Amino acid sequence: FLEAFVRARPAAAGQVSVAGVHDWSSYPFSRGHIAYFRPGTATRHAVEFPRPAGRLFFGGEYCGRVGLGLEAACEGADRAVAQVLDVIG
C-alpha cells in the first residue's frame, strides 16, 4: 500500500507511514461508497462539512466540491492536509 502511495506522491517518500488499514467492504453498515444527502442539504452545509473542530480535521467525499466517490474523497483529503499544514506552519 505504502509503495503505491509513494509512486503517486513521490514527495511523501520517507515522510509517511501506515497507521492502519480498514476494509470498508467488510463493514456491514457502509452500504456503498458515495455519501447521499437530501436535496438542498449538501448545499446548505457545504461550508460546515470540511470545517475543523478544534484539532480534528475532516477529509472525505462529503468535503469534496467537484466530483463524487474517490475523486471527492481525494479532494476532501487534500483540503484537510492543507488545513493541517496551515495550523502547524
Short mmCIF file of N, CA and C in Angstrom, two decimals:
data_model
loop_
_atom_site.label_atom_id
_atom_site.label_comp_id
_atom_site.label_asym_id
_atom_site.label_seq_id
_atom_site.Cartn_x
_atom_site.Cartn_y
_atom_site.Cartn_z
N PHE A 1 0.82 -1.20 0.00
CA PHE A 1 0.00 0.00 0.00
C PHE A 1 0.86 1.26 0.00
N LEU A 2 1.82 1.31 0.88
CA LEU A 2 2.66 2.49 1.00
C LEU A 2 3.48 2.73 -0.26
N GLU A 3 3.94 1.67 -0.88
CA GLU A 3 4.72 1.82 -2.12
C GLU A 3 3.88 2.45 -3.21
N ALA A 4 2.63 2.04 -3.33
CA ALA A 4 1.73 2.62 -4.34
C ALA A 4 1.47 4.09 -4.04
N PHE A 5 1.33 4.43 -2.77
CA PHE A 5 1.11 5.81 -2.38
C PHE A 5 2.31 6.68 -2.76
N VAL A 6 3.50 6.19 -2.47
CA VAL A 6 4.71 6.95 -2.77
C VAL A 6 4.90 7.10 -4.29
N ARG A 7 4.49 6.08 -5.05
CA ARG A 7 4.55 6.23 -6.51
C ARG A 7 3.63 7.35 -6.97
N ALA A 8 2.47 7.48 -6.34
CA ALA A 8 1.52 8.52 -6.71
C ALA A 8 1.94 9.89 -6.18
N ARG A 9 2.59 9.90 -5.04
CA ARG A 9 3.03 11.15 -4.41
C ARG A 9 4.49 11.00 -3.98
N PRO A 10 5.44 11.13 -4.92
CA PRO A 10 6.86 10.89 -4.62
C PRO A 10 7.41 11.72 -3.46
N ALA A 11 6.91 12.92 -3.25
CA ALA A 11 7.42 13.76 -2.16
C ALA A 11 7.13 13.15 -0.79
N ALA A 12 6.24 12.16 -0.74
CA ALA A 12 5.90 11.52 0.53
C ALA A 12 6.92 10.47 0.95
N ALA A 13 7.85 10.12 0.09
CA ALA A 13 8.83 9.07 0.39
C ALA A 13 9.58 9.40 1.67
N GLY A 14 9.53 8.48 2.63
CA GLY A 14 10.20 8.66 3.91
C GLY A 14 9.50 9.60 4.86
N GLN A 15 8.38 10.18 4.45
CA GLN A 15 7.67 11.17 5.27
C GLN A 15 6.40 10.64 5.90
N VAL A 16 5.91 9.49 5.41
CA VAL A 16 4.65 8.94 5.92
C VAL A 16 4.81 7.47 6.29
N SER A 17 3.91 7.01 7.14
CA SER A 17 3.88 5.59 7.49
C SER A 17 2.42 5.17 7.60
N VAL A 18 2.16 3.90 7.46
CA VAL A 18 0.80 3.38 7.55
C VAL A 18 0.46 3.20 9.02
N ALA A 19 -0.60 3.88 9.47
CA ALA A 19 -1.04 3.76 10.85
C ALA A 19 -2.09 2.67 10.99
N GLY A 20 -2.83 2.41 9.92
CA GLY A 20 -3.86 1.40 9.97
C GLY A 20 -4.59 1.32 8.64
N VAL A 21 -5.22 0.21 8.41
CA VAL A 21 -5.99 -0.01 7.19
C VAL A 21 -7.33 -0.59 7.59
N HIS A 22 -8.40 -0.11 6.98
CA HIS A 22 -9.73 -0.62 7.29
C HIS A 22 -10.39 -1.10 6.00
N ASP A 23 -10.93 -2.27 6.00
CA ASP A 23 -11.63 -2.85 4.84
C ASP A 23 -13.11 -2.51 4.93
N TRP A 24 -13.51 -1.41 4.29
CA TRP A 24 -14.90 -0.97 4.37
C TRP A 24 -15.85 -1.96 3.71
N SER A 25 -15.36 -2.75 2.77
CA SER A 25 -16.26 -3.72 2.12
C SER A 25 -16.72 -4.80 3.09
N SER A 26 -15.99 -4.99 4.19
CA SER A 26 -16.40 -5.99 5.18
C SER A 26 -17.22 -5.37 6.31
N TYR A 27 -17.39 -4.07 6.30
CA TYR A 27 -18.13 -3.38 7.35
C TYR A 27 -19.62 -3.36 6.98
N PRO A 28 -20.48 -3.95 7.79
CA PRO A 28 -21.89 -4.13 7.39
C PRO A 28 -22.69 -2.84 7.25
N PHE A 29 -22.24 -1.73 7.84
CA PHE A 29 -23.02 -0.50 7.80
C PHE A 29 -22.54 0.50 6.75
N SER A 30 -21.54 0.14 5.95
CA SER A 30 -21.03 1.10 4.97
C SER A 30 -22.00 1.30 3.81
N ARG A 31 -22.67 0.25 3.38
CA ARG A 31 -23.71 0.33 2.35
C ARG A 31 -23.30 1.10 1.10
N GLY A 32 -22.11 0.93 0.64
CA GLY A 32 -21.71 1.59 -0.60
C GLY A 32 -20.57 2.56 -0.39
N HIS A 33 -20.36 3.41 -1.39
CA HIS A 33 -19.18 4.26 -1.34
C HIS A 33 -19.46 5.74 -1.58
N ILE A 34 -20.68 6.14 -1.77
CA ILE A 34 -20.98 7.54 -2.05
C ILE A 34 -21.93 8.08 -0.98
N ALA A 35 -21.62 9.26 -0.45
CA ALA A 35 -22.49 9.90 0.52
C ALA A 35 -23.70 10.49 -0.21
N TYR A 36 -24.86 10.26 0.34
CA TYR A 36 -26.09 10.79 -0.25
C TYR A 36 -26.73 11.76 0.74
N PHE A 37 -27.26 12.84 0.20
CA PHE A 37 -27.91 13.85 1.02
C PHE A 37 -29.26 14.19 0.42
N ARG A 38 -30.18 14.62 1.24
CA ARG A 38 -31.47 15.09 0.74
C ARG A 38 -31.24 16.35 -0.08
N PRO A 39 -32.11 16.64 -1.03
CA PRO A 39 -31.95 17.86 -1.83
C PRO A 39 -31.81 19.10 -0.95
N GLY A 40 -30.81 19.90 -1.25
CA GLY A 40 -30.56 21.13 -0.52
C GLY A 40 -29.67 20.99 0.69
N THR A 41 -29.56 19.78 1.24
CA THR A 41 -28.76 19.59 2.46
C THR A 41 -27.28 19.82 2.21
N ALA A 42 -26.74 19.23 1.16
CA ALA A 42 -25.31 19.38 0.87
C ALA A 42 -24.97 20.83 0.59
N THR A 43 -25.81 21.51 -0.16
CA THR A 43 -25.57 22.92 -0.47
C THR A 43 -25.62 23.76 0.81
N ARG A 44 -26.59 23.49 1.64
CA ARG A 44 -26.78 24.26 2.88
C ARG A 44 -25.61 24.08 3.85
N HIS A 45 -25.04 22.87 3.88
CA HIS A 45 -23.99 22.58 4.85
C HIS A 45 -22.59 22.43 4.25
N ALA A 46 -22.43 22.77 2.98
CA ALA A 46 -21.15 22.56 2.29
C ALA A 46 -19.99 23.26 2.98
N VAL A 47 -20.22 24.41 3.56
CA VAL A 47 -19.16 25.14 4.25
C VAL A 47 -18.81 24.47 5.58
N GLU A 48 -19.80 23.84 6.21
CA GLU A 48 -19.58 23.23 7.52
C GLU A 48 -18.87 21.88 7.45
N PHE A 49 -19.11 21.10 6.40
CA PHE A 49 -18.55 19.75 6.33
C PHE A 49 -17.03 19.73 6.53
N PRO A 50 -16.26 20.54 5.82
CA PRO A 50 -14.80 20.46 5.98
C PRO A 50 -14.23 21.34 7.09
N ARG A 51 -15.07 22.01 7.87
CA ARG A 51 -14.59 22.91 8.91
C ARG A 51 -13.99 22.11 10.07
N PRO A 52 -12.74 22.42 10.47
CA PRO A 52 -12.13 21.70 11.59
C PRO A 52 -12.91 21.94 12.88
N ALA A 53 -12.86 20.97 13.76
CA ALA A 53 -13.44 21.08 15.10
C ALA A 53 -12.29 20.97 16.09
N GLY A 54 -11.73 22.09 16.44
CA GLY A 54 -10.53 22.08 17.29
C GLY A 54 -9.37 21.48 16.52
N ARG A 55 -8.81 20.40 17.08
CA ARG A 55 -7.68 19.72 16.42
C ARG A 55 -8.12 18.56 15.55
N LEU A 56 -9.42 18.45 15.30
CA LEU A 56 -9.97 17.37 14.48
C LEU A 56 -10.28 17.93 13.09
N PHE A 57 -9.66 17.35 12.06
CA PHE A 57 -9.83 17.81 10.69
C PHE A 57 -10.58 16.74 9.89
N PHE A 58 -11.43 17.18 8.97
CA PHE A 58 -12.27 16.28 8.22
C PHE A 58 -11.87 16.26 6.75
N GLY A 59 -11.74 15.08 6.20
CA GLY A 59 -11.44 14.92 4.79
C GLY A 59 -12.12 13.66 4.30
N GLY A 60 -13.08 13.81 3.45
CA GLY A 60 -13.81 12.67 2.90
C GLY A 60 -14.60 13.14 1.70
N GLU A 61 -15.32 12.23 1.09
CA GLU A 61 -16.03 12.62 -0.12
C GLU A 61 -17.08 13.68 0.13
N TYR A 62 -17.62 13.74 1.34
CA TYR A 62 -18.60 14.76 1.67
C TYR A 62 -17.97 16.15 1.75
N CYS A 63 -16.64 16.22 1.77
CA CYS A 63 -15.93 17.51 1.78
C CYS A 63 -15.54 17.95 0.38
N GLY A 64 -15.73 17.10 -0.61
CA GLY A 64 -15.39 17.45 -1.99
C GLY A 64 -16.44 18.36 -2.60
N ARG A 65 -16.03 19.14 -3.56
CA ARG A 65 -16.95 20.06 -4.21
C ARG A 65 -17.12 19.77 -5.70
N VAL A 66 -16.22 18.99 -6.27
CA VAL A 66 -16.23 18.81 -7.72
C VAL A 66 -16.81 17.47 -8.14
N GLY A 67 -16.30 16.39 -7.59
CA GLY A 67 -16.70 15.06 -8.05
C GLY A 67 -17.48 14.29 -7.01
N LEU A 68 -17.56 12.99 -7.25
CA LEU A 68 -18.19 12.05 -6.33
C LEU A 68 -17.21 10.92 -6.05
N GLY A 69 -17.49 10.16 -5.04
CA GLY A 69 -16.70 8.96 -4.77
C GLY A 69 -15.25 9.27 -4.47
N LEU A 70 -14.37 8.51 -5.07
CA LEU A 70 -12.94 8.62 -4.79
C LEU A 70 -12.38 10.00 -5.11
N GLU A 71 -12.81 10.59 -6.22
CA GLU A 71 -12.31 11.91 -6.59
C GLU A 71 -12.65 12.94 -5.51
N ALA A 72 -13.88 12.90 -5.02
CA ALA A 72 -14.29 13.84 -3.97
C ALA A 72 -13.56 13.54 -2.67
N ALA A 73 -13.33 12.27 -2.37
CA ALA A 73 -12.60 11.90 -1.15
C ALA A 73 -11.17 12.42 -1.21
N CYS A 74 -10.53 12.31 -2.35
CA CYS A 74 -9.16 12.83 -2.51
C CYS A 74 -9.15 14.35 -2.38
N GLU A 75 -10.13 14.99 -2.97
CA GLU A 75 -10.24 16.45 -2.85
C GLU A 75 -10.42 16.85 -1.38
N GLY A 76 -11.29 16.15 -0.68
CA GLY A 76 -11.50 16.44 0.74
C GLY A 76 -10.26 16.18 1.57
N ALA A 77 -9.54 15.11 1.24
CA ALA A 77 -8.29 14.81 1.96
C ALA A 77 -7.24 15.86 1.70
N ASP A 78 -7.11 16.30 0.45
CA ASP A 78 -6.15 17.35 0.13
C ASP A 78 -6.47 18.64 0.90
N ARG A 79 -7.75 18.96 0.99
CA ARG A 79 -8.15 20.16 1.74
C ARG A 79 -7.79 20.01 3.22
N ALA A 80 -8.06 18.84 3.80
CA ALA A 80 -7.75 18.61 5.22
C ALA A 80 -6.25 18.71 5.48
N VAL A 81 -5.45 18.16 4.58
CA VAL A 81 -4.00 18.25 4.73
C VAL A 81 -3.55 19.70 4.67
N ALA A 82 -4.11 20.47 3.74
CA ALA A 82 -3.75 21.89 3.65
C ALA A 82 -4.13 22.63 4.93
N GLN A 83 -5.27 22.29 5.52
CA GLN A 83 -5.67 22.92 6.78
C GLN A 83 -4.70 22.58 7.90
N VAL A 84 -4.29 21.31 7.97
CA VAL A 84 -3.33 20.90 8.99
C VAL A 84 -2.02 21.65 8.80
N LEU A 85 -1.54 21.72 7.58
CA LEU A 85 -0.28 22.41 7.30
C LEU A 85 -0.36 23.88 7.64
N ASP A 86 -1.51 24.51 7.41
CA ASP A 86 -1.69 25.91 7.81
C ASP A 86 -1.56 26.08 9.32
N VAL A 87 -2.10 25.11 10.06
CA VAL A 87 -2.07 25.19 11.53
C VAL A 87 -0.66 24.97 12.06
N ILE A 88 0.04 23.99 11.51
CA ILE A 88 1.37 23.68 12.06
C ILE A 88 2.48 24.53 11.47
N GLY A 89 2.12 25.28 10.41
CA GLY A 89 3.09 26.18 9.82
C GLY A 89 4.03 25.47 8.94
#
